[in-house]
C-alpha cells in the first residue's frame, strides 16, 4: 500500500501547486484594456472572496468587495451584467460605489481627503474594499416566496414587540440570543452581503489607500422575467462608520466601466457613448452600432437628504481610462465638483462614467447613512427611462411592484380596455384585488375616479376624443397596502418626434457618401425607410 500511497500524494501535491500557480497566473494576466492585475492574494486558501449571480431577465454578478460586473477582485466571470437573459449582451465590465470624505486624523495634517473605491478601473489601486478574511462575509439569499415565519415585512414574526429588527446575516443583531429570527424580504430574490475598507486581504494594507473606517451592508433586490421590474435591480447601501476619525463632507459616487454590446462582436466596447439624464437622475451607456445592444443605466433613488435638496450637488463625468483620477485628493475633487458633463454622443469610445452626489452627511463612529440606487436596462434608451421611473416608484412604495399594464382602444377611440398581468404577492402578503384609475384632462397624477376589481381588465366607455386620457392600475394586498402605479397617458392629437439621426462621412469615402447612425428608436418605431442613389462607371444615374 505504501508504494501506491506515496505516488498518489506526490501527484496530488503537484496538482495543487499547479492549480495555485494557475490561479495566480490568471489573476496576473493582462486584461482586455491593457491593465495589469497585480492582486495575487491566495483567495483559494483564505476563502475571503465570494460572488453571486443575481437576477432573472436582468442578471448581474456581485462580489463581497463592493464590485459588480465582469471583473470582480478574485474571480472573473463570462459576462458581468446581461439583459435580456440568454442574449449575450454585455453591460458591465466593472463597477462599484465610491465613498469620499474629509477625514479628521487627530494628528497633523488633521484634515485628509480620502476616497474608498470598490472598483477604480484604471490608475489603481483597483480595489479597496473586501470581505472579512475569515470568510464570514458571504452572501445571504431569500425571497418573498420563502414564508418561513421570520420573513414577513412590517410584521412582528417573533412576538417580541419589535418589527424587522434583525438582518439575515447569521448574526444576533438585536442581542436577544436569537439569530435571523425577524427580517423581511421584499423581492423575488433578495441578496445581502457586507464588506469593509478595513478588511485588507492577508492583513496587508492596500498601497496608497487611506481607509475611511467604514463597513457596508449591501442589499439588492430582483424580480422575475415578465414583471414590471424585470429590467431593474435595486441596490441599498447602509454605510456605517466603525473606526477612526470623524468624516466630514461625505460624498457617494458610482463608477462604471460599462462595455455595452453583444460580447460575440469584436471590439463592441469601443462603440459606446455615455450620457446623464438629470430629470430622472440616471447615468447610462449605450451602443448604437452593434444591434441588438440594450442600454445600461444607474439611477439615484434615495440619499440621506431629499433628492431635491438645493444643497445636494450632483456630478457626472465620463472619461477614457488614462484620465482616471490617480489620487484620493483628485478623486474627491471630482466627486464634489458639481459639474455635469454634456453627452458624449455623437462621439463613441471605450468609455466609462462616474457620477456622485453630496455632501450627504458628516459621520462619527456608530453613524450610518443609507443610499439606494437602481441598475436599469430596457429594449432601448426610451424603454430604459421608463424602467428608471418605475424603479423610483417601486422604491417609494416599499418594493411593492406595479402590474404590467396595457391599453387597447376602439376604432373610434370612444372606449378603452385596460388590462394587466397578475401580481401574486407583495412584501406584506397575498395580492387580493386591483384598483383601476382614469382621468381626462391635465394633471394625470391626480386621479379622481377609480374602481376596485378582482378581474385583470376593465373597460372605460364614453371617452371624449378631444381630451387627454390617463389610465393607471395598482395592486392591493390582503393588508390594504397599495403597489406602485402602472400608468399610461393617451394624447389623441399627439405625434411622436422622428428618430434622432447623426450623419458621418467614413474615412475612405467621398464627401457625398453619408452614413446615418440611429441613436435610439421612438416609442412608435415601425422601421426605417431610405432612398438609394447609385452612379455607374459610365456616369448614368438612377434612383
Short mmCIF file of C-alpha atoms in Angstrom, two decimals:
data_model
loop_
_atom_site.label_atom_id
_atom_site.label_comp_id
_atom_site.label_asym_id
_atom_site.label_seq_id
_atom_site.Cartn_x
_atom_site.Cartn_y
_atom_site.Cartn_z
CA UNK A 1 0.00 0.00 0.00
CA UNK A 2 2.84 2.44 0.83
CA UNK A 3 4.23 2.12 -2.70
CA UNK A 4 0.81 3.25 -4.03
CA UNK A 5 0.05 5.99 -1.48
CA UNK A 6 3.34 7.87 -1.82
CA UNK A 7 2.99 8.43 -5.61
CA UNK A 8 -0.65 9.48 -5.15
CA UNK A 9 0.32 12.04 -2.51
CA UNK A 10 3.10 13.30 -4.77
CA UNK A 11 0.69 13.62 -7.71
CA UNK A 12 -1.90 15.41 -5.57
CA UNK A 13 0.77 17.81 -4.28
CA UNK A 14 1.88 18.61 -7.82
CA UNK A 15 -1.74 19.11 -8.90
CA UNK A 16 -2.34 21.51 -6.00
CA UNK A 17 0.80 23.51 -6.78
CA UNK A 18 -0.17 23.76 -10.44
CA UNK A 19 -3.72 24.82 -9.53
CA UNK A 20 -2.50 27.59 -7.22
CA UNK A 21 0.08 28.75 -9.76
CA UNK A 22 -2.57 28.75 -12.44
CA UNK A 23 -4.95 30.78 -10.33
CA UNK A 24 -2.24 33.33 -9.53
CA UNK A 25 -1.23 33.45 -13.17
CA UNK A 26 -4.86 34.03 -14.15
CA UNK A 27 -5.10 36.94 -11.73
CA UNK A 28 -1.85 38.40 -13.08
CA UNK A 29 -2.72 38.34 -16.76
CA UNK A 30 -3.16 41.47 -18.87
CA UNK A 31 -6.84 42.26 -19.25
CA UNK A 32 -8.67 43.44 -22.40
CA UNK A 33 -7.78 47.06 -21.73
CA UNK A 34 -4.05 46.55 -21.23
CA UNK A 35 -4.11 46.87 -17.45
CA UNK A 36 -2.07 44.63 -15.20
CA UNK A 37 -3.97 42.96 -12.39
CA UNK A 38 -1.32 42.71 -9.67
CA UNK A 39 -3.63 41.36 -6.95
CA UNK A 40 -2.29 37.86 -6.33
CA UNK A 41 -3.78 37.14 -2.91
CA UNK A 42 -4.37 33.44 -2.45
CA UNK A 43 -8.16 33.50 -2.36
CA UNK A 44 -8.21 29.72 -2.83
CA UNK A 45 -6.78 29.29 0.65
CA UNK A 46 -8.28 32.22 2.54
CA UNK A 47 -11.83 31.78 1.22
CA UNK A 48 -12.13 35.54 1.70
CA UNK A 49 -13.82 36.16 -1.65
CA UNK A 50 -17.33 35.15 -2.69
CA UNK A 51 -19.50 36.07 -5.64
CA UNK A 52 -23.14 35.56 -6.60
CA UNK A 53 -25.14 35.81 -9.83
CA UNK A 54 -28.34 37.71 -9.05
CA UNK A 55 -31.44 38.23 -11.15
CA UNK A 56 -33.74 36.68 -13.74
CA UNK A 57 -34.13 38.53 -17.06
CA UNK A 58 -31.51 41.01 -15.88
CA UNK A 59 -28.60 39.18 -14.26
CA UNK A 60 -25.53 40.70 -12.61
CA UNK A 61 -22.52 39.24 -10.83
CA UNK A 62 -21.94 40.60 -7.31
CA UNK A 63 -18.84 40.14 -5.16
CA UNK A 64 -18.21 40.77 -1.48
CA UNK A 65 -15.74 43.51 -2.40
CA UNK A 66 -18.37 46.03 -3.46
CA UNK A 67 -17.52 45.20 -7.08
CA UNK A 68 -20.23 44.23 -9.56
CA UNK A 69 -19.84 43.10 -13.15
CA UNK A 70 -17.40 41.02 -15.14
CA UNK A 71 -14.26 41.98 -13.25
CA UNK A 72 -14.52 41.12 -9.58
CA UNK A 73 -11.36 41.11 -7.46
CA UNK A 74 -10.65 37.40 -7.42
CA UNK A 75 -12.96 35.56 -9.81
CA UNK A 76 -13.52 36.59 -13.41
CA UNK A 77 -16.89 35.67 -14.89
CA UNK A 78 -18.05 35.29 -18.51
CA UNK A 79 -20.48 38.22 -18.58
CA UNK A 80 -20.88 40.93 -15.96
CA UNK A 81 -24.47 42.09 -16.46
CA UNK A 82 -26.77 40.57 -19.06
CA UNK A 83 -30.13 41.79 -20.36
CA UNK A 84 -32.20 40.11 -21.61
CA UNK A 85 -31.36 36.66 -20.30
CA UNK A 86 -29.54 34.49 -22.83
CA UNK A 87 -28.78 37.39 -25.20
CA UNK A 88 -25.00 37.50 -24.51
CA UNK A 89 -25.30 41.30 -24.43
CA UNK A 90 -22.67 42.56 -22.00
CA UNK A 91 -23.30 45.73 -19.99
CA UNK A 92 -20.76 45.99 -17.19
CA UNK A 93 -17.05 45.20 -17.14
CA UNK A 94 -16.74 46.53 -13.61
CA UNK A 95 -18.48 48.97 -11.30
CA UNK A 96 -18.91 49.91 -7.66
CA UNK A 97 -19.74 52.67 -5.21
CA UNK A 98 -17.12 55.17 -4.08
CA UNK A 99 -17.23 56.90 -0.69
CA UNK A 100 -15.29 60.13 -0.32
CA UNK A 101 -14.81 62.33 2.75
CA UNK A 102 -12.56 64.73 4.57
CA UNK A 103 -11.10 62.73 7.49
CA UNK A 104 -10.17 64.19 10.86
CA UNK A 105 -6.99 62.23 11.62
CA UNK A 106 -6.45 63.77 15.06
CA UNK A 107 -2.80 64.45 14.21
CA UNK A 108 -1.23 66.83 11.67
CA UNK A 109 -2.27 67.00 8.95
CA UNK A 110 -5.65 66.86 10.66
CA UNK A 111 -7.84 67.03 7.55
CA UNK A 112 -7.10 64.43 4.87
CA UNK A 113 -9.05 63.96 1.63
CA UNK A 114 -9.75 60.24 1.29
CA UNK A 115 -11.82 58.13 -1.09
CA UNK A 116 -12.60 54.43 -0.72
CA UNK A 117 -13.30 52.73 -4.05
CA UNK A 118 -14.89 49.33 -4.54
CA UNK A 119 -13.51 49.29 -8.10
CA UNK A 120 -11.48 52.08 -9.67
CA UNK A 121 -10.92 50.78 -13.18
CA UNK A 122 -7.51 52.05 -14.26
CA UNK A 123 -4.98 54.00 -12.19
CA UNK A 124 -5.13 51.81 -9.12
CA UNK A 125 -5.32 50.55 -6.56
CA UNK A 126 -8.20 48.91 -8.38
CA UNK A 127 -9.86 47.52 -5.22
CA UNK A 128 -10.02 48.97 -1.71
CA UNK A 129 -12.97 47.14 -0.09
CA UNK A 130 -13.01 43.49 0.96
CA UNK A 131 -14.97 40.87 2.84
CA UNK A 132 -13.75 39.58 6.18
CA UNK A 133 -10.64 37.36 5.79
CA UNK A 134 -12.33 34.68 7.91
CA UNK A 135 -14.83 34.10 5.08
CA UNK A 136 -17.85 35.19 7.13
CA UNK A 137 -18.82 37.95 4.70
CA UNK A 138 -20.62 35.70 2.28
CA UNK A 139 -23.98 36.06 0.54
CA UNK A 140 -27.37 35.54 2.16
CA UNK A 141 -30.33 35.00 -0.17
CA UNK A 142 -34.08 34.99 0.49
CA UNK A 143 -37.38 35.77 -1.24
CA UNK A 144 -40.93 36.97 -0.53
CA UNK A 145 -41.96 33.45 -1.50
CA UNK A 146 -40.00 31.93 1.40
CA UNK A 147 -42.63 32.35 4.10
CA UNK A 148 -40.85 30.67 6.99
CA UNK A 149 -42.26 32.55 9.96
CA UNK A 150 -39.33 35.00 10.03
CA UNK A 151 -39.62 36.68 6.69
CA UNK A 152 -42.68 38.93 6.58
CA UNK A 153 -42.07 42.63 6.06
CA UNK A 154 -43.51 45.04 8.67
CA UNK A 155 -44.57 42.08 10.84
CA UNK A 156 -43.52 41.02 14.34
CA UNK A 157 -42.53 37.46 13.43
CA UNK A 158 -41.12 36.54 16.85
CA UNK A 159 -43.74 38.29 19.05
CA UNK A 160 -41.20 40.45 20.87
CA UNK A 161 -42.93 43.78 20.22
CA UNK A 162 -40.44 44.79 17.54
CA UNK A 163 -40.71 44.62 13.75
CA UNK A 164 -37.97 43.62 11.29
CA UNK A 165 -35.30 44.25 13.93
CA UNK A 166 -32.98 41.58 12.57
CA UNK A 167 -30.98 41.09 9.40
CA UNK A 168 -30.47 37.85 7.51
CA UNK A 169 -26.73 37.73 8.17
CA UNK A 170 -26.01 34.96 10.66
CA UNK A 171 -25.55 37.49 13.50
CA UNK A 172 -27.56 38.22 16.66
CA UNK A 173 -28.21 41.83 15.63
CA UNK A 174 -30.60 42.73 18.45
CA UNK A 175 -28.80 40.89 21.28
CA UNK A 176 -31.71 38.65 22.24
CA UNK A 177 -29.84 35.35 21.85
CA UNK A 178 -31.59 34.54 18.57
CA UNK A 179 -30.18 34.69 15.05
CA UNK A 180 -32.07 35.75 11.92
CA UNK A 181 -35.43 35.49 13.65
CA UNK A 182 -37.29 38.58 12.37
CA UNK A 183 -36.41 40.02 8.96
CA UNK A 184 -38.50 40.86 5.93
CA UNK A 185 -37.91 40.04 2.27
CA UNK A 186 -39.14 42.50 -0.36
CA UNK A 187 -38.49 40.93 -3.78
CA UNK A 188 -38.36 37.60 -5.57
CA UNK A 189 -34.64 37.46 -4.85
CA UNK A 190 -33.12 39.46 -2.01
CA UNK A 191 -29.31 39.20 -1.79
CA UNK A 192 -27.43 40.54 1.25
CA UNK A 193 -23.65 40.87 1.76
CA UNK A 194 -21.23 43.00 3.78
CA UNK A 195 -17.72 44.30 3.22
CA UNK A 196 -15.38 46.93 4.66
CA UNK A 197 -12.38 49.08 3.81
CA UNK A 198 -10.62 47.87 6.97
CA UNK A 199 -10.52 44.18 5.92
CA UNK A 200 -7.42 44.19 3.75
CA UNK A 201 -6.58 40.73 2.31
CA UNK A 202 -3.96 38.88 4.34
CA UNK A 203 -3.75 41.76 6.79
CA UNK A 204 -1.70 43.80 4.32
CA UNK A 205 -2.80 47.39 3.69
CA UNK A 206 -3.62 48.38 0.14
CA UNK A 207 -0.76 50.60 -1.11
CA UNK A 208 -1.74 54.25 -1.31
CA UNK A 209 -5.12 53.73 0.39
CA UNK A 210 -6.21 55.69 3.48
CA UNK A 211 -9.16 53.70 4.95
CA UNK A 212 -12.25 55.63 5.98
CA UNK A 213 -13.06 53.01 8.62
CA UNK A 214 -16.41 52.08 7.09
CA UNK A 215 -18.39 48.87 6.84
CA UNK A 216 -21.07 48.47 4.18
CA UNK A 217 -24.19 46.29 4.34
CA UNK A 218 -25.38 45.82 0.75
CA UNK A 219 -28.94 44.66 -0.02
CA UNK A 220 -30.03 44.10 -3.61
CA UNK A 221 -33.43 43.11 -4.98
CA UNK A 222 -34.56 41.47 -8.22
CA UNK A 223 -37.91 40.47 -9.74
CA UNK A 224 -38.87 37.76 -12.23
CA UNK A 225 -38.93 37.81 -16.01
CA UNK A 226 -42.09 39.38 -17.43
CA UNK A 227 -42.82 41.50 -14.36
CA UNK A 228 -42.86 45.29 -14.41
CA UNK A 229 -39.38 45.20 -12.81
CA UNK A 230 -37.61 42.58 -14.93
CA UNK A 231 -35.05 45.18 -16.18
CA UNK A 232 -34.43 46.56 -12.67
CA UNK A 233 -32.15 45.55 -9.80
CA UNK A 234 -32.35 47.89 -6.82
CA UNK A 235 -29.33 48.18 -4.53
CA UNK A 236 -29.41 49.60 -0.99
CA UNK A 237 -26.17 50.53 0.76
CA UNK A 238 -26.03 51.01 4.54
CA UNK A 239 -22.65 52.64 5.23
CA UNK A 240 -21.56 52.58 8.87
CA UNK A 241 -18.57 54.35 10.39
CA UNK A 242 -16.87 51.70 12.58
CA UNK A 243 -13.46 53.15 13.48
CA UNK A 244 -11.13 56.11 13.06
CA UNK A 245 -11.61 59.85 12.96
CA UNK A 246 -14.78 61.71 12.06
CA UNK A 247 -15.78 62.08 8.42
CA UNK A 248 -16.90 65.44 7.09
CA UNK A 249 -18.47 66.45 3.74
CA UNK A 250 -19.23 62.88 2.70
CA UNK A 251 -19.95 62.20 -0.99
CA UNK A 252 -21.23 58.97 -2.50
CA UNK A 253 -20.38 58.05 -6.08
CA UNK A 254 -20.80 55.22 -8.53
CA UNK A 255 -18.16 54.28 -11.09
CA UNK A 256 -18.97 52.13 -14.12
CA UNK A 257 -16.76 50.78 -16.88
CA UNK A 258 -19.84 49.68 -18.73
CA UNK A 259 -18.82 47.97 -22.03
CA UNK A 260 -22.24 47.67 -23.68
CA UNK A 261 -22.79 45.38 -26.65
CA UNK A 262 -23.02 41.77 -27.84
CA UNK A 263 -19.92 40.08 -26.47
CA UNK A 264 -19.59 37.97 -29.61
CA UNK A 265 -18.90 41.10 -31.71
CA UNK A 266 -15.25 42.13 -31.88
CA UNK A 267 -14.44 45.44 -30.20
CA UNK A 268 -18.04 46.19 -29.18
CA UNK A 269 -16.87 48.21 -26.16
CA UNK A 270 -15.24 50.85 -28.41
CA UNK A 271 -18.65 51.81 -29.80
CA UNK A 272 -20.22 53.17 -26.61
CA UNK A 273 -21.36 56.64 -25.60
CA UNK A 274 -22.49 57.85 -22.18
CA UNK A 275 -24.97 60.50 -21.06
CA UNK A 276 -26.67 61.83 -17.92
CA UNK A 277 -30.44 62.40 -17.71
CA UNK A 278 -30.94 64.87 -14.82
CA UNK A 279 -34.74 64.69 -14.77
CA UNK A 280 -34.57 61.03 -13.69
CA UNK A 281 -31.07 61.21 -12.11
CA UNK A 282 -29.81 58.46 -14.40
CA UNK A 283 -26.40 57.98 -16.00
CA UNK A 284 -26.33 55.47 -18.84
CA UNK A 285 -24.23 53.91 -21.60
CA UNK A 286 -25.50 52.69 -24.96
CA UNK A 287 -24.01 51.08 -28.06
CA UNK A 288 -25.93 52.44 -31.10
CA UNK A 289 -23.94 50.42 -33.66
CA UNK A 290 -23.90 46.76 -32.65
CA UNK A 291 -27.53 45.66 -32.62
CA UNK A 292 -29.27 44.29 -30.65
CA UNK A 293 -27.47 46.18 -27.87
CA UNK A 294 -29.55 47.20 -24.86
CA UNK A 295 -28.50 50.16 -22.65
CA UNK A 296 -27.19 50.13 -19.09
CA UNK A 297 -28.12 52.84 -16.59
CA UNK A 298 -27.71 53.65 -12.91
CA UNK A 299 -30.45 55.70 -11.21
CA UNK A 300 -30.28 57.50 -7.86
CA UNK A 301 -33.36 56.57 -5.82
CA UNK A 302 -32.63 57.88 -2.33
CA UNK A 303 -29.99 59.55 -0.16
CA UNK A 304 -29.96 60.70 3.45
CA UNK A 305 -31.09 64.08 2.07
CA UNK A 306 -34.08 64.85 -0.09
CA UNK A 307 -33.18 64.34 -3.75
CA UNK A 308 -34.32 67.91 -4.48
CA UNK A 309 -32.38 69.47 -1.60
CA UNK A 310 -30.64 72.56 -3.07
CA UNK A 311 -27.53 71.71 -1.04
CA UNK A 312 -27.22 68.31 -2.74
CA UNK A 313 -24.77 68.58 -5.64
CA UNK A 314 -24.77 66.08 -8.49
CA UNK A 315 -21.67 65.37 -10.54
CA UNK A 316 -21.44 63.44 -13.80
CA UNK A 317 -18.21 62.82 -15.71
CA UNK A 318 -17.12 60.46 -18.46
CA UNK A 319 -13.54 59.85 -19.49
CA UNK A 320 -11.22 57.33 -21.15
CA UNK A 321 -9.19 55.06 -18.88
CA UNK A 322 -5.93 57.05 -18.83
CA UNK A 323 -7.83 60.08 -17.46
CA UNK A 324 -8.97 58.17 -14.37
CA UNK A 325 -8.04 60.32 -11.32
CA UNK A 326 -4.93 58.69 -9.78
CA UNK A 327 -5.00 60.12 -6.24
CA UNK A 328 -7.55 60.48 -3.46
CA UNK A 329 -7.47 64.26 -3.50
CA UNK A 330 -8.20 64.32 -7.24
CA UNK A 331 -10.95 61.73 -6.82
CA UNK A 332 -12.55 63.76 -4.05
CA UNK A 333 -12.38 66.93 -6.13
CA UNK A 334 -14.07 65.05 -8.96
CA UNK A 335 -16.80 63.75 -6.65
CA UNK A 336 -17.53 67.16 -5.14
CA UNK A 337 -17.22 69.33 -8.27
CA UNK A 338 -20.94 69.52 -9.07
CA UNK A 339 -20.10 69.51 -12.78
CA UNK A 340 -22.45 67.77 -15.22
CA UNK A 341 -20.53 66.89 -18.37
CA UNK A 342 -22.52 67.02 -21.64
CA UNK A 343 -23.41 63.84 -23.51
CA UNK A 344 -20.54 62.05 -25.21
CA UNK A 345 -22.76 61.50 -28.26
CA UNK A 346 -22.12 61.65 -31.23
CA UNK A 347 -18.59 60.53 -30.31
CA UNK A 348 -18.11 56.94 -29.18
CA UNK A 349 -15.32 55.22 -27.30
CA UNK A 350 -14.37 52.59 -24.73
CA UNK A 351 -15.89 54.96 -22.20
CA UNK A 352 -16.64 54.84 -18.53
CA UNK A 353 -18.70 57.17 -16.38
CA UNK A 354 -18.68 58.41 -12.84
CA UNK A 355 -21.49 60.22 -11.06
CA UNK A 356 -21.79 61.32 -7.45
CA UNK A 357 -23.96 63.28 -5.05
CA UNK A 358 -23.40 65.03 -1.76
CA UNK A 359 -22.45 66.23 0.70
CA UNK A 360 -24.90 63.84 2.37
CA UNK A 361 -23.71 63.68 5.99
CA UNK A 362 -20.94 64.04 8.48
CA UNK A 363 -20.16 60.78 10.27
CA UNK A 364 -18.67 59.70 13.58
CA UNK A 365 -18.19 56.17 14.85
CA UNK A 366 -21.59 54.47 15.06
CA UNK A 367 -23.29 56.65 12.45
CA UNK A 368 -24.96 55.02 9.41
CA UNK A 369 -26.12 56.59 6.19
CA UNK A 370 -28.34 54.88 3.65
CA UNK A 371 -28.50 55.33 -0.10
CA UNK A 372 -30.39 53.45 -2.80
CA UNK A 373 -29.56 53.05 -6.50
CA UNK A 374 -31.13 51.08 -9.33
CA UNK A 375 -29.42 49.23 -12.17
CA UNK A 376 -31.73 49.57 -15.17
CA UNK A 377 -31.91 48.49 -18.79
CA UNK A 378 -34.60 48.08 -21.45
CA UNK A 379 -35.08 47.40 -25.14
CA UNK A 380 -33.79 50.89 -25.95
CA UNK A 381 -32.99 54.18 -24.21
CA UNK A 382 -36.64 55.25 -24.13
CA UNK A 383 -37.59 51.92 -22.52
CA UNK A 384 -34.71 52.23 -20.05
CA UNK A 385 -36.02 55.64 -18.96
CA UNK A 386 -39.40 54.06 -18.22
CA UNK A 387 -37.70 51.41 -16.09
CA UNK A 388 -35.79 54.14 -14.23
CA UNK A 389 -39.10 55.86 -13.41
CA UNK A 390 -40.60 52.52 -12.39
CA UNK A 391 -37.64 51.86 -10.09
CA UNK A 392 -38.28 55.12 -8.25
CA UNK A 393 -41.99 54.27 -7.93
CA UNK A 394 -41.22 50.78 -6.64
CA UNK A 395 -38.73 52.12 -4.08
CA UNK A 396 -41.16 54.82 -2.90
CA UNK A 397 -43.88 52.15 -2.46
CA UNK A 398 -41.75 49.89 -0.25
CA UNK A 399 -40.90 47.47 -3.08
CA UNK A 400 -44.49 46.61 -3.93
CA UNK A 401 -44.15 46.41 -7.73
CA UNK A 402 -46.84 47.61 -10.13
CA UNK A 403 -48.65 45.28 -12.57
CA UNK A 404 -47.68 45.12 -16.25
CA UNK A 405 -50.41 47.17 -17.91
CA UNK A 406 -51.81 47.51 -21.46
CA UNK A 407 -54.47 49.75 -23.01
CA UNK A 408 -56.38 48.97 -26.22
CA UNK A 409 -58.80 51.41 -27.84
CA UNK A 410 -61.86 51.02 -30.02
CA UNK A 411 -61.57 52.19 -33.62
CA UNK A 412 -63.44 55.40 -32.85
CA UNK A 413 -61.41 55.98 -29.67
CA UNK A 414 -64.55 56.34 -27.53
CA UNK A 415 -63.77 53.32 -25.37
CA UNK A 416 -60.66 51.69 -23.93
CA UNK A 417 -59.96 48.32 -22.32
CA UNK A 418 -57.30 48.46 -19.63
CA UNK A 419 -55.77 45.04 -18.89
CA UNK A 420 -52.86 43.90 -16.75
CA UNK A 421 -50.91 40.87 -15.62
CA UNK A 422 -51.46 39.47 -12.16
CA UNK A 423 -49.13 40.21 -9.25
CA UNK A 424 -49.12 37.23 -6.92
CA UNK A 425 -47.93 38.84 -3.68
CA UNK A 426 -46.48 41.94 -2.09
CA UNK A 427 -43.73 42.08 0.53
CA UNK A 428 -46.56 42.05 3.09
CA UNK A 429 -48.83 39.26 1.84
CA UNK A 430 -51.05 37.94 -0.95
CA UNK A 431 -52.47 40.27 -3.59
CA UNK A 432 -56.28 40.16 -3.44
CA UNK A 433 -57.53 42.89 -5.82
CA UNK A 434 -56.61 45.74 -8.19
CA UNK A 435 -57.57 49.39 -8.35
CA UNK A 436 -58.00 50.92 -11.80
CA UNK A 437 -57.81 54.69 -12.29
CA UNK A 438 -58.90 57.03 -15.06
CA UNK A 439 -58.75 60.77 -15.55
CA UNK A 440 -59.22 63.01 -18.54
CA UNK A 441 -57.67 66.42 -18.88
CA UNK A 442 -54.37 67.66 -17.48
CA UNK A 443 -52.62 66.64 -14.24
CA UNK A 444 -52.62 62.90 -14.84
CA UNK A 445 -51.00 62.24 -11.46
CA UNK A 446 -54.19 63.40 -9.72
CA UNK A 447 -56.69 60.63 -10.42
CA UNK A 448 -60.17 61.44 -9.20
CA UNK A 449 -62.09 58.26 -10.05
CA UNK A 450 -61.27 54.61 -9.64
CA UNK A 451 -62.77 51.14 -9.46
CA UNK A 452 -61.65 48.12 -7.43
CA UNK A 453 -61.87 44.72 -9.08
CA UNK A 454 -60.57 41.17 -8.84
CA UNK A 455 -60.54 40.91 -12.64
CA UNK A 456 -57.48 41.50 -14.81
CA UNK A 457 -59.20 44.03 -17.09
CA UNK A 458 -61.71 46.88 -17.09
CA UNK A 459 -63.41 48.77 -19.91
CA UNK A 460 -63.91 52.53 -19.90
CA UNK A 461 -66.62 53.83 -22.24
CA UNK A 462 -67.96 57.16 -23.47
CA UNK A 463 -64.49 58.70 -23.69
CA UNK A 464 -64.24 62.24 -25.01
CA UNK A 465 -61.97 62.02 -28.08
CA UNK A 466 -60.92 65.63 -27.71
CA UNK A 467 -59.38 65.12 -24.27
CA UNK A 468 -56.15 63.73 -22.86
CA UNK A 469 -56.87 60.41 -21.11
CA UNK A 470 -54.80 58.89 -18.32
CA UNK A 471 -55.13 55.31 -17.04
CA UNK A 472 -53.41 53.57 -14.14
CA UNK A 473 -53.52 50.27 -12.24
CA UNK A 474 -52.30 49.33 -8.77
CA UNK A 475 -52.34 46.02 -6.94
CA UNK A 476 -53.84 45.69 -3.44
CA UNK A 477 -52.78 43.08 -0.92
CA UNK A 478 -54.62 41.47 1.98
CA UNK A 479 -53.40 44.14 4.38
CA UNK A 480 -54.70 47.00 2.24
CA UNK A 481 -51.24 48.01 1.00
CA UNK A 482 -51.15 49.53 -2.48
CA UNK A 483 -48.44 48.94 -5.06
CA UNK A 484 -46.67 51.48 -7.22
CA UNK A 485 -48.77 52.75 -10.12
CA UNK A 486 -48.62 51.42 -13.65
CA UNK A 487 -49.93 54.20 -15.88
CA UNK A 488 -50.36 55.25 -19.48
CA UNK A 489 -51.23 58.62 -20.96
CA UNK A 490 -53.07 58.88 -24.28
CA UNK A 491 -52.91 62.15 -26.24
CA UNK A 492 -55.39 61.97 -29.09
CA UNK A 493 -53.66 64.63 -31.15
CA UNK A 494 -50.04 63.91 -30.24
CA UNK A 495 -47.33 62.92 -32.69
CA UNK A 496 -44.03 61.26 -31.83
CA UNK A 497 -40.84 63.11 -32.81
CA UNK A 498 -38.79 61.44 -35.56
CA UNK A 499 -35.79 59.26 -34.64
CA UNK A 500 -32.60 61.19 -33.99
CA UNK A 501 -30.12 60.51 -36.80
CA UNK A 502 -26.47 61.50 -36.89
CA UNK A 503 -24.63 61.56 -40.22
CA UNK A 504 -20.93 60.83 -40.76
CA UNK A 505 -18.57 60.61 -43.72
CA UNK A 506 -16.50 57.44 -43.16
CA UNK A 507 -12.78 57.57 -43.89
CA UNK A 508 -12.04 56.46 -47.44
CA UNK A 509 -15.44 57.53 -48.79
CA UNK A 510 -16.17 60.63 -50.84
CA UNK A 511 -17.83 63.68 -49.28
CA UNK A 512 -21.12 62.73 -50.93
CA UNK A 513 -21.19 59.34 -49.18
CA UNK A 514 -23.12 59.65 -45.93
CA UNK A 515 -23.78 57.07 -43.24
CA UNK A 516 -26.68 57.67 -40.85
CA UNK A 517 -26.46 56.33 -37.30
CA UNK A 518 -29.70 55.89 -35.36
CA UNK A 519 -29.21 56.97 -31.74
CA UNK A 520 -32.43 55.46 -30.44
CA UNK A 521 -35.87 54.37 -31.59
CA UNK A 522 -39.08 56.28 -30.92
CA UNK A 523 -41.94 54.77 -28.86
CA UNK A 524 -43.93 54.09 -32.04
CA UNK A 525 -41.00 52.85 -34.10
CA UNK A 526 -42.04 50.73 -37.08
CA UNK A 527 -38.87 50.72 -39.19
CA UNK A 528 -36.72 52.96 -41.33
CA UNK A 529 -37.07 53.93 -44.98
CA UNK A 530 -34.44 55.32 -47.30
CA UNK A 531 -33.71 56.10 -50.96
CA UNK A 532 -30.52 54.91 -52.62
CA UNK A 533 -28.88 56.79 -55.47
CA UNK A 534 -26.20 54.90 -57.39
CA UNK A 535 -23.75 56.07 -60.10
CA UNK A 536 -22.28 53.60 -62.58
CA UNK A 537 -18.92 53.78 -64.34
CA UNK A 538 -20.50 55.36 -67.44
CA UNK A 539 -21.98 58.19 -65.38
CA UNK A 540 -25.54 57.05 -65.98
CA UNK A 541 -27.63 57.70 -62.88
CA UNK A 542 -30.78 56.21 -61.47
CA UNK A 543 -32.75 56.16 -58.25
#
